[in-house]
Coordinates of C-alpha atoms and ligand atoms in Angstrom, one line a residue:
M24 CA 22.4 -45.1 10.4
D25 CA 19.8 -42.3 9.0
A26 CA 21.4 -40.6 6.1
W27 CA 19.1 -37.5 6.4
N28 CA 20.4 -36.7 9.8
I29 CA 17.4 -35.3 10.6
G30 CA 18.2 -35.6 14.6
T31 CA 21.1 -34.6 14.2
Q32 CA 19.7 -31.4 12.2
L33 CA 17.6 -30.0 15.0
D34 CA 20.3 -30.6 17.8
E35 CA 22.5 -29.0 16.4
L36 CA 19.5 -25.7 15.4
R37 CA 19.3 -26.1 19.4
A38 CA 22.3 -25.9 20.1
Q39 CA 23.0 -23.1 18.5
G40 CA 19.8 -21.4 20.0
L41 CA 18.6 -21.6 16.6
W42 CA 15.6 -23.1 17.4
R43 CA 12.2 -22.9 16.5
E44 CA 8.8 -23.7 17.1
L45 CA 5.0 -23.0 16.2
R46 CA 3.4 -21.6 19.5
P47 CA -0.5 -22.1 18.9
L48 CA -2.7 -19.1 20.1
D49 CA -6.5 -19.5 21.9
E50 CA -7.0 -15.7 20.4
V51 CA -6.3 -13.1 19.5
D52 CA -8.1 -10.1 19.9
G53 CA -6.8 -7.0 18.7
V54 CA -3.3 -6.6 20.1
I55 CA -3.8 -8.9 22.9
V56 CA -3.8 -12.8 22.7
R57 CA -4.5 -15.3 24.9
A58 CA -3.8 -19.2 25.3
G59 CA -3.2 -21.5 28.1
G60 CA -5.5 -18.9 30.2
R61 CA -2.9 -16.7 29.7
E62 CA -2.7 -13.4 27.3
W63 CA 0.4 -11.6 26.0
I64 CA -0.1 -7.6 24.8
N65 CA 1.2 -8.2 21.4
F66 CA 4.1 -6.4 20.1
S67 CA 5.3 -8.7 16.7
S68 CA 2.8 -8.0 14.2
N69 CA 2.9 -6.2 11.0
D70 CA -0.4 -5.0 11.1
Y71 CA 0.6 -1.5 11.6
L72 CA -3.0 -0.1 10.9
G73 CA -4.8 -2.5 13.3
L74 CA -7.0 -3.5 10.4
A75 CA -6.9 -7.0 10.6
G76 CA -9.7 -7.5 13.2
S77 CA -11.7 -4.3 12.4
S78 CA -15.2 -4.6 11.7
E79 CA -14.9 -3.1 8.7
I80 CA -12.4 -6.0 7.0
C81 CA -15.3 -8.3 8.9
T82 CA -17.9 -7.1 7.7
A83 CA -16.9 -6.7 4.1
L84 CA -15.9 -10.2 4.0
E85 CA -18.9 -12.1 5.6
E86 CA -20.2 -9.4 1.9
G87 CA -17.8 -11.1 -0.3
T88 CA -18.5 -14.2 1.2
A89 CA -22.5 -14.3 0.7
K90 CA -21.8 -13.1 -2.8
Y91 CA -19.3 -15.0 -3.7
G92 CA -18.3 -17.9 -1.4
G93 CA -15.2 -19.7 -0.6
G94 CA -12.3 -20.4 -3.0
S95 CA -12.1 -19.5 -6.6
G96 CA -11.8 -23.3 -8.0
A97 CA -8.5 -22.4 -10.4
S98 CA -6.3 -20.3 -11.8
R99 CA -7.0 -17.0 -14.0
L100 CA -6.1 -18.3 -17.2
V101 CA -8.3 -21.5 -16.9
C102 CA -11.9 -20.5 -15.5
G103 CA -11.8 -17.0 -16.5
T104 CA -11.2 -14.3 -13.8
H105 CA -13.9 -13.1 -11.8
R106 CA -14.3 -9.5 -12.1
V107 CA -13.6 -8.3 -8.4
H108 CA -10.0 -8.9 -9.5
V109 CA -10.0 -7.3 -12.1
E110 CA -11.4 -4.0 -10.2
L111 CA -9.0 -5.1 -7.6
E112 CA -6.1 -4.6 -8.7
E113 CA -7.3 -1.3 -11.3
A114 CA -7.6 0.2 -7.8
L115 CA -4.2 -0.8 -7.3
A116 CA -2.9 0.8 -10.1
D117 CA -4.9 3.7 -9.2
F118 CA -3.5 3.5 -5.4
K119 CA 0.1 3.4 -7.1
G120 CA 0.0 5.7 -9.9
T121 CA 0.9 2.7 -12.2
E122 CA -0.9 2.1 -15.1
A123 CA -1.3 -1.4 -14.3
A124 CA -1.2 -3.5 -10.8
L125 CA -1.5 -7.8 -10.7
S126 CA -1.9 -9.2 -7.1
F127 CA -1.4 -12.4 -6.4
S128 CA -1.8 -15.1 -3.1
S129 CA 1.1 -13.5 -1.9
G130 CA 4.3 -11.0 -1.2
F131 CA 6.0 -14.1 -1.8
A132 CA 4.6 -15.4 -4.8
V133 CA 4.8 -11.6 -6.4
A134 CA 8.7 -12.2 -6.1
L135 CA 8.7 -15.4 -6.9
G136 CA 6.7 -15.1 -9.6
T137 CA 8.1 -10.8 -11.2
I138 CA 11.6 -11.5 -11.0
P139 CA 12.1 -14.0 -12.8
A140 CA 9.5 -13.3 -15.7
L141 CA 12.0 -9.7 -16.2
V142 CA 15.2 -11.2 -16.4
G143 CA 17.1 -14.0 -16.9
V144 CA 20.9 -15.9 -17.7
G145 CA 22.8 -13.2 -19.1
D146 CA 21.0 -10.7 -17.6
T147 CA 21.9 -9.1 -13.9
I148 CA 20.0 -8.3 -10.8
I149 CA 21.6 -6.0 -8.1
L150 CA 20.3 -6.4 -4.5
D151 CA 20.5 -4.5 -1.5
K152 CA 22.2 -6.9 1.2
L153 CA 19.5 -6.7 3.6
C154 CA 17.0 -7.8 1.1
H155 CA 13.7 -10.2 2.3
A156 CA 14.5 -13.6 2.1
C157 CA 11.6 -14.0 -1.4
L158 CA 13.9 -11.4 -3.5
V159 CA 17.2 -13.8 -2.7
D160 CA 15.5 -17.4 -3.8
A161 CA 13.7 -15.4 -6.5
A162 CA 17.2 -13.8 -7.6
R163 CA 18.3 -17.0 -7.5
L164 CA 15.4 -18.6 -9.3
S165 CA 15.8 -16.1 -12.3
G166 CA 19.3 -17.2 -13.5
A167 CA 20.6 -14.5 -14.2
T168 CA 23.8 -13.2 -12.1
I169 CA 23.2 -11.8 -8.7
R170 CA 25.3 -8.9 -7.1
V171 CA 25.2 -7.5 -3.4
F172 CA 25.7 -4.7 -2.8
P173 CA 26.6 -3.5 1.1
H174 CA 23.1 -2.4 2.7
N175 CA 22.1 1.5 1.6
H176 CA 26.4 1.5 0.2
L177 CA 25.9 3.7 -3.2
E178 CA 29.4 4.0 -4.0
K179 CA 29.2 -0.3 -4.3
L180 CA 25.7 -0.1 -6.2
E181 CA 27.4 2.3 -8.5
R182 CA 30.4 0.5 -9.1
L183 CA 28.5 -3.0 -10.1
L184 CA 25.9 -0.7 -12.0
K185 CA 28.7 0.1 -14.0
M186 CA 29.9 -3.3 -14.4
A187 CA 26.6 -5.3 -15.5
K188 CA 25.4 -6.7 -18.0
G189 CA 22.6 -7.4 -20.2
R190 CA 19.6 -6.4 -18.3
V191 CA 19.8 -4.5 -15.0
L192 CA 17.6 -5.1 -11.8
V193 CA 18.5 -3.5 -8.6
V194 CA 16.1 -4.5 -5.7
T195 CA 15.7 -3.0 -2.6
E196 CA 12.8 -2.6 0.3
S197 CA 11.5 1.0 0.9
I198 CA 11.7 -0.1 4.7
F199 CA 13.7 -2.9 5.4
S200 CA 11.8 -5.8 7.8
M201 CA 14.2 -6.8 10.0
D202 CA 16.0 -3.3 10.9
G203 CA 13.1 -0.9 10.3
D204 CA 15.4 1.1 9.0
A205 CA 14.8 3.1 4.8
A206 CA 16.3 2.8 1.7
L207 CA 18.0 5.7 -0.1
L208 CA 15.5 5.5 -1.9
R209 CA 15.9 9.1 -3.8
E210 CA 19.8 8.4 -4.4
I211 CA 19.1 4.3 -6.1
V212 CA 16.1 5.9 -7.7
E213 CA 19.3 8.6 -9.6
L214 CA 21.9 5.8 -9.9
K215 CA 19.5 3.3 -11.2
D216 CA 18.5 5.6 -14.4
K217 CA 22.1 7.3 -14.6
H218 CA 22.6 3.6 -15.5
G219 CA 19.8 2.5 -17.8
A220 CA 18.7 -0.3 -15.2
W221 CA 15.3 -1.2 -13.4
L222 CA 14.3 -0.9 -9.7
L223 CA 12.3 -3.3 -8.5
L224 CA 11.0 -1.6 -4.9
D225 CA 9.3 -4.0 -2.5
E226 CA 7.1 -1.7 -0.3
A227 CA 5.8 -4.3 1.8
H228 CA 6.5 -2.2 5.6
A229 CA 5.6 1.2 3.5
V230 CA 2.8 0.6 2.4
G231 CA -0.8 1.8 4.4
V232 CA 2.6 3.6 6.8
L233 CA 3.8 6.0 4.6
G234 CA 3.2 9.1 1.8
P235 CA 0.1 10.1 1.2
Q236 CA -3.2 8.5 1.7
G237 CA -0.4 5.7 2.8
R238 CA 1.0 4.7 -0.4
G239 CA 4.5 4.3 0.6
L240 CA 8.2 5.4 0.6
A241 CA 8.4 6.3 -3.5
A242 CA 5.1 8.7 -2.9
E243 CA 6.7 9.8 -0.1
L244 CA 9.9 11.3 -1.6
D245 CA 8.7 11.8 -4.9
V246 CA 9.9 9.2 -7.7
A247 CA 7.3 7.0 -7.8
Q248 CA 6.9 7.5 -10.8
R249 CA 10.9 6.4 -11.6
V250 CA 9.8 2.8 -9.8
D251 CA 9.5 0.5 -12.7
L252 CA 8.5 -1.9 -10.7
H253 CA 6.4 -1.4 -7.6
M254 CA 5.7 -4.3 -5.4
G255 CA 3.7 -5.2 -2.0
T256 CA 1.5 -6.9 0.0
M257 CA -1.7 -6.8 1.8
S258 CA -1.0 -9.2 4.1
K259 CA 0.8 -6.8 6.4
A260 CA -0.8 -3.0 7.2
L261 CA -3.9 -3.8 4.5
G262 CA -4.5 -6.5 7.1
L263 CA -5.7 -9.1 4.7
S264 CA -4.1 -11.8 2.7
G265 CA -1.6 -11.3 -1.1
G266 CA 0.8 -9.4 -3.2
Y267 CA 0.7 -7.2 -5.8
L268 CA 3.1 -6.0 -8.3
A269 CA 2.0 -2.3 -10.2
A270 CA 3.8 -1.2 -13.4
S271 CA 3.4 0.0 -17.3
R272 CA 0.7 -2.4 -18.8
Q273 CA 3.0 -4.1 -21.0
V274 CA 5.1 -5.2 -18.1
I275 CA 1.8 -7.0 -16.7
D276 CA 0.6 -8.2 -19.2
L277 CA 4.4 -10.4 -19.9
L278 CA 4.0 -11.6 -16.4
V279 CA -0.1 -12.6 -16.6
N280 CA 1.6 -14.8 -19.3
R281 CA 5.5 -15.9 -17.7
A282 CA 4.8 -15.6 -13.6
R283 CA 4.7 -18.8 -13.1
S284 CA 3.6 -18.6 -9.3
F285 CA 0.7 -16.4 -10.7
I286 CA 0.0 -18.6 -13.7
Y287 CA 0.2 -21.9 -11.6
S288 CA -1.3 -21.1 -8.8
T289 CA -5.2 -21.2 -8.0
A290 CA -6.8 -17.0 -7.8
P291 CA -6.5 -15.9 -4.7
P292 CA -10.5 -16.4 -3.1
I293 CA -13.3 -14.1 -4.4
H294 CA -14.4 -12.6 -0.8
Q295 CA -10.8 -12.3 -0.4
A296 CA -10.2 -10.0 -3.3
Y297 CA -13.7 -7.9 -2.6
A298 CA -12.3 -6.8 1.4
L299 CA -9.2 -5.8 0.1
G300 CA -10.8 -3.4 -2.3
V301 CA -12.8 -2.5 0.5
V302 CA -9.1 -1.8 2.6
V303 CA -7.8 0.2 -0.1
K304 CA -10.3 2.6 -0.4
L305 CA -9.9 2.9 3.9
V306 CA -6.5 2.5 3.8
R307 CA -6.7 5.9 1.2
S308 CA -9.0 7.7 3.4
A309 CA -9.1 10.4 6.3
Q310 CA -9.8 7.7 8.5
G311 CA -6.3 6.1 7.4
D312 CA -5.0 9.5 7.6
I313 CA -6.3 8.5 11.2
L314 CA -4.5 5.3 11.6
R315 CA -1.7 6.6 10.6
K316 CA -1.0 9.5 12.6
A317 CA -2.1 6.9 15.8
L318 CA 0.6 4.6 14.2
H319 CA 3.4 7.1 13.9
D320 CA 2.9 8.8 17.3
N321 CA 2.9 5.3 18.9
A322 CA 5.9 4.8 17.4
A323 CA 8.1 7.7 18.7
Q324 CA 6.1 7.4 21.9
T325 CA 7.7 3.5 22.0
K326 CA 11.0 5.5 20.3
S327 CA 11.3 7.8 22.4
L328 CA 10.6 5.5 26.0
L329 CA 13.0 3.4 25.1
S330 CA 15.8 5.5 23.9
V331 CA 16.5 6.2 27.6
A332 CA 17.7 2.1 27.8
G333 CA 20.2 3.7 25.5
V334 CA 19.1 2.7 22.6
E335 CA 19.4 4.3 19.7
F336 CA 16.7 4.0 16.2
P337 CA 16.9 4.9 12.9
T338 CA 15.6 8.2 11.8
T339 CA 12.5 6.8 9.5
P340 CA 9.0 6.8 10.7
A341 CA 8.4 3.0 10.6
A342 CA 6.6 1.2 13.0
I343 CA 9.7 -1.5 13.1
L344 CA 12.0 -1.0 16.7
P345 CA 14.8 -3.4 16.2
V346 CA 16.9 -3.7 19.5
I347 CA 20.1 -5.4 18.3
L348 CA 21.4 -8.0 21.0
G349 CA 23.8 -9.3 19.1
D350 CA 24.0 -13.1 20.5
E351 CA 21.4 -15.8 19.8
R352 CA 21.4 -17.1 23.4
L353 CA 21.3 -13.8 25.1
A354 CA 18.3 -12.3 22.6
M355 CA 15.9 -15.4 23.1
Q356 CA 16.6 -15.2 27.0
A357 CA 15.0 -11.3 26.9
S358 CA 12.5 -12.9 24.2
D359 CA 11.4 -15.6 27.4
R360 CA 11.4 -13.0 29.8
L361 CA 9.4 -10.2 28.4
R362 CA 7.0 -13.4 27.2
E363 CA 6.6 -13.7 31.0
A364 CA 5.9 -10.0 31.8
G365 CA 2.9 -10.2 29.2
F366 CA 4.2 -8.8 26.4
L367 CA 4.9 -10.9 23.2
I368 CA 8.2 -9.6 21.5
P369 CA 9.8 -12.0 19.2
C370 CA 13.3 -12.8 19.0
I371 CA 15.0 -12.6 15.3
R372 CA 18.0 -14.7 14.4
Y373 CA 19.9 -16.3 11.9
P374 CA 19.1 -17.1 9.2
T375 CA 16.5 -13.9 9.1
V376 CA 19.1 -11.2 10.2
A377 CA 23.2 -12.4 10.8
R378 CA 25.0 -14.3 13.0
G379 CA 26.1 -11.9 16.5
T380 CA 23.2 -9.6 15.7
A381 CA 20.0 -11.4 17.4
R382 CA 18.0 -8.4 18.1
L383 CA 14.3 -8.0 19.8
R384 CA 12.2 -7.3 16.8
I385 CA 8.9 -4.7 17.8
T386 CA 6.1 -3.7 15.7
V387 CA 4.2 -1.4 17.2
S388 CA 0.6 -0.4 16.1
A389 CA -2.6 2.1 15.8
S390 CA -3.9 0.3 18.4
H391 CA -1.7 0.1 21.1
T392 CA -2.7 2.4 23.8
A393 CA -0.4 4.9 25.7
C394 CA -0.3 3.0 28.4
Q395 CA 0.8 -0.2 27.2
I396 CA 3.8 1.5 25.8
E397 CA 4.5 2.8 28.9
S398 CA 4.4 -0.4 30.6
L399 CA 6.3 -2.0 27.8
G400 CA 9.4 0.6 27.7
Q401 CA 9.4 -0.3 31.9
I402 CA 9.8 -3.3 31.5
L403 CA 12.5 -2.8 28.4
Q404 CA 14.1 -0.2 30.6
S405 CA 14.7 -3.2 33.2
A406 CA 15.2 -6.1 31.0
L407 CA 18.1 -4.0 29.2
Q408 CA 19.5 -2.6 32.0
S409 CA 20.1 -5.8 34.0
Ligands
LIG513 C1 6.1 -9.8 4.4 C2 7.0 -9.3 3.8 C3 7.1 -10.0 2.0 C4 6.0 -11.2 2.1 O1 5.1 -11.2 2.6 P1 3.6 -11.6 2.3 O2 2.4 -11.4 2.0 O3 3.8 -11.7 3.6 O4 3.9 -13.5 1.7 C5 8.1 -9.5 1.1 N1 8.6 -8.5 1.5 C6 9.2 -7.8 2.1 C7 10.8 -7.3 2.7 C8 8.4 -8.6 3.5 O5 8.7 -8.3 5.1

């Protein structure tokens, strides 16, 4: 007998419609992807501004590689930190309006490093039910008591705040990654201040997308100064890779000493940090505003085409448009049919979302053309009516 039951586990996943596999692509060319001689229009990427394949990023990476080469060789505490990393962090702090910032190899690493560095046994973490896996894992890793409030449920959040012990950290996202709606951020900020808690806001899907210069939801709602810990990724709208935490100087100093995913991990390549510096400038510029307008226009067009088919979306001007179908196998079939028709739209299932809430997750980018969006609308209208 196979004591590990790997085969049985795989069979169960297949039987439940929860099987996942990696699909190799031959080429990614903006929103077009190609494999095995076929091509698809990609409505599944988080490259919201279409920067990932842009000439600006390619040029910056080439310049950076020519100057700084490949890997960085070691953790930043070991060999000394390259000035380019420090300059990127100064740019991120300026962007987010905080005293300081620290960059990590990914958004996931930010959560895993930051939360356990700041809270532990005897403290309390209060999470929105729909928080991303990295926030949940980081909370577990910290050893703090974990409390969860139903999505955006302010009364429950306040009840948990009243009962919480030790240091109290509220954790939420600005735009929820699988639902595309926004946190009730103003109200959450009021509550956490009233009860003397701190707030970690994960702006993964809002940075570059919302707010003046793409600073995010907290900036858009004018509460950025009251958010204690600003977390974000540079892998989505910023088109590259890596994550950041922006906060007070003291918090950043503590993270340099305590965040294990920062301390015990090799610094991201310097040419990447260099290119990210270029991207941060671009995102904040007038060109960034043009890209954001294109993105929001595309999202609005997609929403209005799909509302004809009876699909309802959150009113947030986000680029994540979930079409909730419920049953896992049904949603898989819909996603497969769309792939046959030339559209890459993933089916999101348990455990990423709750069982029975499987969905197609459409993400729009500034690079989609009106024509591509129109044909998506037509296909979806017929797919959803049949
Ligand atoms: C993608 C994502 C992350 C992780 O960021 P990576 O840079 O991809 O590791 C964290 N939080 C949320 C909400 C995300 O959607």
